[in-house]
Tab-separated table of C-alpha atoms and ligand atoms in Angstrom:
chain	number	residue	atom	x	y	z
A	186	MET	CA	174.795	76.416	69.989
A	187	ASN	CA	174.304	79.733	68.660
A	188	PRO	CA	174.481	79.494	64.941
A	189	ASP	CA	174.943	83.290	63.950
A	190	ALA	CA	178.720	83.315	66.065
A	191	PRO	CA	181.034	83.765	64.387
A	192	ARG	CA	183.486	80.646	63.173
A	193	ARG	CA	186.730	80.659	65.882
A	194	ILE	CA	189.474	80.016	63.424
A	195	ALA	CA	193.105	78.723	64.799
A	196	LEU	CA	196.023	80.148	62.826
A	197	PHE	CA	198.948	77.354	63.881
A	198	GLY	CA	202.125	78.488	62.000
A	199	GLY	CA	205.232	76.642	62.555
A	200	THR	CA	208.081	74.602	60.246
A	201	PHE	CA	206.819	71.054	61.129
A	202	ASP	CA	209.950	69.946	60.587
A	203	PRO	CA	208.384	67.130	60.913
A	204	ILE	CA	204.639	67.396	62.894
A	205	HIS	CA	204.740	65.444	65.908
A	206	LEU	CA	202.526	64.135	68.423
A	207	GLY	CA	203.258	67.702	70.590
A	208	HIS	CA	202.098	69.519	67.955
A	209	LEU	CA	198.729	67.341	67.390
A	210	GLU	CA	198.345	67.514	71.240
A	211	LEU	CA	198.458	71.225	71.259
A	212	ALA	CA	196.128	71.777	68.123
A	213	THR	CA	193.892	68.949	70.608
A	214	ARG	CA	194.120	70.856	73.894
A	215	ALA	CA	193.504	74.902	72.182
A	216	ARG	CA	190.567	72.977	70.220
A	217	GLU	CA	189.043	72.055	73.197
A	218	ALA	CA	190.146	75.041	75.728
A	219	LEU	CA	188.908	77.381	73.157
A	220	ALA	CA	186.033	76.017	71.813
A	221	LEU	CA	187.732	76.511	68.325
A	222	ASP	CA	185.943	75.203	65.124
A	223	GLU	CA	188.699	74.481	63.223
A	224	VAL	CA	192.986	74.732	63.228
A	225	ARG	CA	194.495	75.488	60.177
A	226	PHE	CA	198.217	74.214	60.321
A	227	LEU	CA	200.495	76.594	57.960
A	228	PRO	CA	203.897	75.182	57.249
A	229	CYS	CA	206.130	77.504	56.862
A	230	HIS	CA	209.788	78.108	55.052
A	231	THR	CA	211.954	76.595	57.111
A	232	SER	CA	213.658	79.246	59.155
A	233	PRO	CA	217.504	80.720	58.272
A	234	HIS	CA	217.826	80.692	62.189
A	235	LYS	CA	217.552	77.234	62.947
A	236	PRO	CA	220.495	75.547	61.391
A	237	GLY	CA	222.584	72.423	61.802
A	238	VAL	CA	219.933	70.217	60.811
A	239	THR	CA	218.525	68.296	57.992
A	240	SER	CA	215.141	69.857	56.768
A	241	ALA	CA	212.817	68.072	54.775
A	242	PRO	CA	211.045	69.929	51.703
A	243	PRO	CA	208.237	71.955	52.103
A	244	ALA	CA	206.624	69.135	49.689
A	245	ASP	CA	207.055	67.178	52.129
A	246	ARG	CA	206.584	68.728	55.206
A	247	LEU	CA	203.354	69.370	53.867
A	248	GLU	CA	202.129	65.873	52.828
A	249	MET	CA	203.042	65.270	56.349
A	250	VAL	CA	200.625	67.677	57.736
A	251	ARG	CA	198.238	66.345	55.982
A	252	LEU	CA	198.778	62.748	56.543
A	253	ALA	CA	198.398	63.774	60.592
A	254	THR	CA	195.677	65.396	60.637
A	255	ARG	CA	193.748	63.432	57.981
A	256	GLY	CA	191.366	61.951	60.963
A	257	LEU	CA	190.515	65.259	62.504
A	258	PRO	CA	187.886	66.865	60.941
A	259	TRP	CA	188.531	70.124	62.720
A	260	ALA	CA	191.961	70.216	61.203
A	261	THR	CA	192.987	71.696	57.917
A	262	ALA	CA	196.409	71.319	56.207
A	263	ASP	CA	197.135	75.408	54.196
A	264	ASP	CA	199.539	75.570	52.449
A	265	PHE	CA	199.029	79.707	51.854
A	266	ASP	CA	202.462	80.194	53.746
A	267	LEU	CA	204.388	77.479	51.365
A	268	VAL	CA	203.546	79.655	47.848
A	269	ALA	CA	203.234	83.412	49.088
A	270	PRO	CA	205.554	85.065	48.193
A	271	PRO	CA	208.875	85.089	50.931
A	272	PRO	CA	208.999	86.739	53.734
A	273	ALA	CA	205.673	84.912	55.283
A	274	TYR	CA	205.751	87.259	57.868
A	275	SER	CA	202.674	86.186	60.439
A	276	TYR	CA	201.355	89.539	60.647
A	277	ARG	CA	201.142	89.023	56.639
A	278	THR	CA	198.999	85.267	57.265
A	279	ALA	CA	196.799	86.748	59.633
A	280	GLU	CA	195.726	89.616	57.628
A	281	ALA	CA	195.050	87.305	54.387
A	282	MET	CA	192.896	84.747	56.763
A	283	ALA	CA	190.972	87.519	57.885
A	284	ARG	CA	190.414	89.102	54.320
A	285	ARG	CA	189.587	84.611	53.278
A	286	PHE	CA	187.318	84.854	56.816
A	287	PRO	CA	185.976	87.888	57.330
A	288	ALA	CA	182.919	87.052	60.046
A	289	ALA	CA	184.968	84.720	61.862
A	290	LYS	CA	187.221	85.104	64.886
A	291	LEU	CA	190.719	84.227	64.757
A	292	PHE	CA	193.334	82.807	67.128
A	293	TRP	CA	196.938	82.128	66.698
A	294	ILE	CA	198.539	79.257	68.590
A	295	MET	CA	201.980	78.744	69.932
A	296	GLY	CA	204.564	77.139	72.547
A	297	ALA	CA	205.652	79.709	75.586
A	298	ASP	CA	209.154	79.529	73.302
A	299	GLN	CA	207.298	81.786	70.525
A	300	TRP	CA	205.637	83.722	72.465
A	301	ARG	CA	208.717	84.642	74.240
A	302	ALA	CA	210.611	85.426	70.932
A	303	LEU	CA	207.163	87.210	70.029
A	304	PRO	CA	208.069	90.650	70.139
A	305	GLU	CA	210.877	90.306	67.304
A	306	TRP	CA	208.881	89.329	65.209
A	307	LYS	CA	208.041	91.662	62.347
A	308	GLU	CA	205.708	93.988	63.333
A	309	PRO	CA	203.915	91.979	66.307
A	310	GLU	CA	201.759	94.302	66.963
A	311	ARG	CA	199.920	94.320	63.800
A	312	LEU	CA	199.508	90.473	64.529
A	313	ALA	CA	198.082	90.957	68.087
A	314	GLU	CA	195.562	93.063	66.911
A	315	LEU	CA	193.947	90.364	64.719
A	316	VAL	CA	194.208	87.351	66.594
A	317	GLU	CA	193.757	85.936	70.201
A	318	PHE	CA	196.935	84.023	71.197
A	319	ILE	CA	196.546	80.699	72.644
A	320	VAL	CA	199.485	79.700	74.022
A	321	ALA	CA	201.014	76.357	75.432
A	322	ALA	CA	203.772	75.817	78.136
A	323	ARG	CA	207.405	74.859	76.899
A	324	ASP	CA	210.215	75.087	79.206
A	325	GLY	CA	208.459	77.043	81.311
A	326	ALA	CA	204.494	79.103	81.201
A	327	PRO	CA	203.735	81.692	79.055
A	328	GLU	CA	203.881	84.971	80.868
A	329	PRO	CA	201.448	87.390	80.127
A	330	ARG	CA	201.799	90.540	78.048
A	331	PRO	CA	200.107	93.910	78.652
A	332	GLY	CA	197.636	94.834	75.903
A	333	TRP	CA	197.958	91.256	73.899
A	334	ARG	CA	194.922	89.054	74.249
A	335	MET	CA	196.674	85.729	75.344
A	336	HIS	CA	195.538	82.506	76.545
A	337	PRO	CA	197.711	80.168	78.728
A	338	LEU	CA	196.842	76.429	77.829
A	339	ALA	CA	197.173	73.651	80.950
A	340	GLY	CA	199.989	71.110	80.486
A	341	CYS	CA	202.622	70.621	78.213
A	342	HIS	CA	204.596	67.950	75.807
A	343	PRO	CA	208.165	66.952	75.703
A	344	ALA	CA	208.332	66.640	71.883
A	345	SER	CA	210.974	68.201	69.838
A	346	ALA	CA	211.603	68.606	65.888
A	347	THR	CA	214.807	69.463	66.461
A	348	ALA	CA	215.305	66.015	68.731
A	349	ILE	CA	213.233	64.478	66.549
A	350	ARG	CA	215.775	64.900	63.793
A	351	ARG	CA	218.761	64.270	65.583
A	352	GLU	CA	217.915	60.640	66.081
A	353	LEU	CA	216.760	60.073	62.425
A	354	ALA	CA	219.601	61.453	61.666
A	355	ALA	CA	221.231	59.204	63.343
A	356	GLY	CA	219.724	56.299	62.214
A	357	ARG	CA	217.591	55.735	65.250
A	358	GLY	CA	213.943	55.831	65.230
A	359	ALA	CA	211.446	58.543	66.870
A	360	ASP	CA	208.274	56.455	65.866
A	361	GLY	CA	207.307	57.155	69.606
A	362	TRP	CA	206.796	60.645	68.791
A	363	LEU	CA	205.285	60.655	65.457
A	364	ASP	CA	201.741	60.111	63.763
A	365	PRO	CA	202.220	56.019	62.104
A	366	ALA	CA	201.315	57.531	58.910
A	367	VAL	CA	204.158	60.430	59.707
A	368	ALA	CA	206.793	57.913	60.786
A	369	GLU	CA	206.124	55.734	57.743
A	370	HIS	CA	206.446	58.400	55.159
A	371	ILE	CA	209.962	59.310	56.505
A	372	SER	CA	211.131	56.190	56.444
A	373	ARG	CA	209.608	55.544	52.795
A	374	HIS	CA	211.445	58.757	51.729
A	375	ARG	CA	214.281	58.857	53.543
A	376	LEU	CA	214.310	62.091	54.918
A	377	TYR	CA	216.117	63.429	57.681
A	378	ILE	CA	219.066	61.019	56.747
A	379	ALA	CA	222.477	63.245	57.393
B	1761	ATP	P1	211.918	72.999	66.989
B	1761	ATP	O1	212.221	71.651	68.153
B	1761	ATP	O2	213.012	71.993	65.876
B	1761	ATP	O3	212.737	74.011	67.392
B	1761	ATP	P2	209.690	72.885	67.047
B	1761	ATP	O4	208.083	71.896	66.966
B	1761	ATP	O5	209.387	73.731	68.055
B	1761	ATP	O6	210.474	72.819	66.561
B	1761	ATP	P3	207.888	74.049	65.067
B	1761	ATP	O7	207.425	73.438	63.999
B	1761	ATP	O8	208.321	75.765	64.271
B	1761	ATP	O9	209.227	74.047	65.351
B	1761	ATP	O10	206.936	74.323	66.367
B	1761	ATP	C1	205.354	75.033	66.065
B	1761	ATP	C2	204.573	75.890	67.254
B	1761	ATP	O11	204.909	74.545	67.637
B	1761	ATP	C3	205.733	76.708	67.888
B	1761	ATP	O12	204.726	77.913	68.276
B	1761	ATP	C4	206.195	75.639	68.695
B	1761	ATP	O13	206.493	76.845	69.681
B	1761	ATP	C5	205.110	74.595	69.154
B	1761	ATP	N1	205.646	73.671	69.647
B	1761	ATP	C6	206.118	73.032	69.351
B	1761	ATP	N2	206.407	71.696	69.675
B	1761	ATP	C7	205.719	71.905	71.234
B	1761	ATP	C8	205.778	71.586	72.633
B	1761	ATP	N3	206.159	69.900	72.883
B	1761	ATP	N4	204.807	72.218	73.389
B	1761	ATP	C9	204.615	73.325	73.213
B	1761	ATP	N5	204.447	73.604	71.722
B	1761	ATP	C10	205.097	73.142	71.052
């Protein structure tokens, strides 16, 4: 390994409501495929576009990210998007990370659903100038978009935070989709109970 090579840091934004095994597998596969030094999980405020289901408070979502990544030396739970003045637009997060890590090469991890929605994000071109996207298949593979740097990831994972919240609200378990420490945190704090 070249010690002078720039650190390869991937930003992984999401609501993580809750973080599940799909998120963790996506981060792990991205790290392996792109030889990442670090994946920074950045929980954001819950989106007003996702109504109808109980959401966990930001402090719990951050704590669950911490719990799920505690055994992964390459993973960091970063509260930047939770403490920054809203709205936490992704291009602003990327600009802040580019200032914080000026020598690093930055990536942004997402699922294909978000990749498809990306043109509607605030100032997506500014984000695309700063990062290379790493995109996992989700309801289909990601289509390349001319001019944007994108690495498709092989494989897909069926976990869905919405489905997990629904199961929990209905009083059914969702432990099979969750890191055990996250399942324990949800049960202890009675999160997602309607
Ligand atoms: P919901 O099911 O409520 O939409 P989500 O897990 O998609 O939840 P986020 O926590 O915001 O929502 O997801 C963070 C990122 O992880 C998004 O880019 C999303 O596309 C991606 N992602 C989440 N689950 C998967 C999955 N099973 N496979 C691929 N990508 C995923």
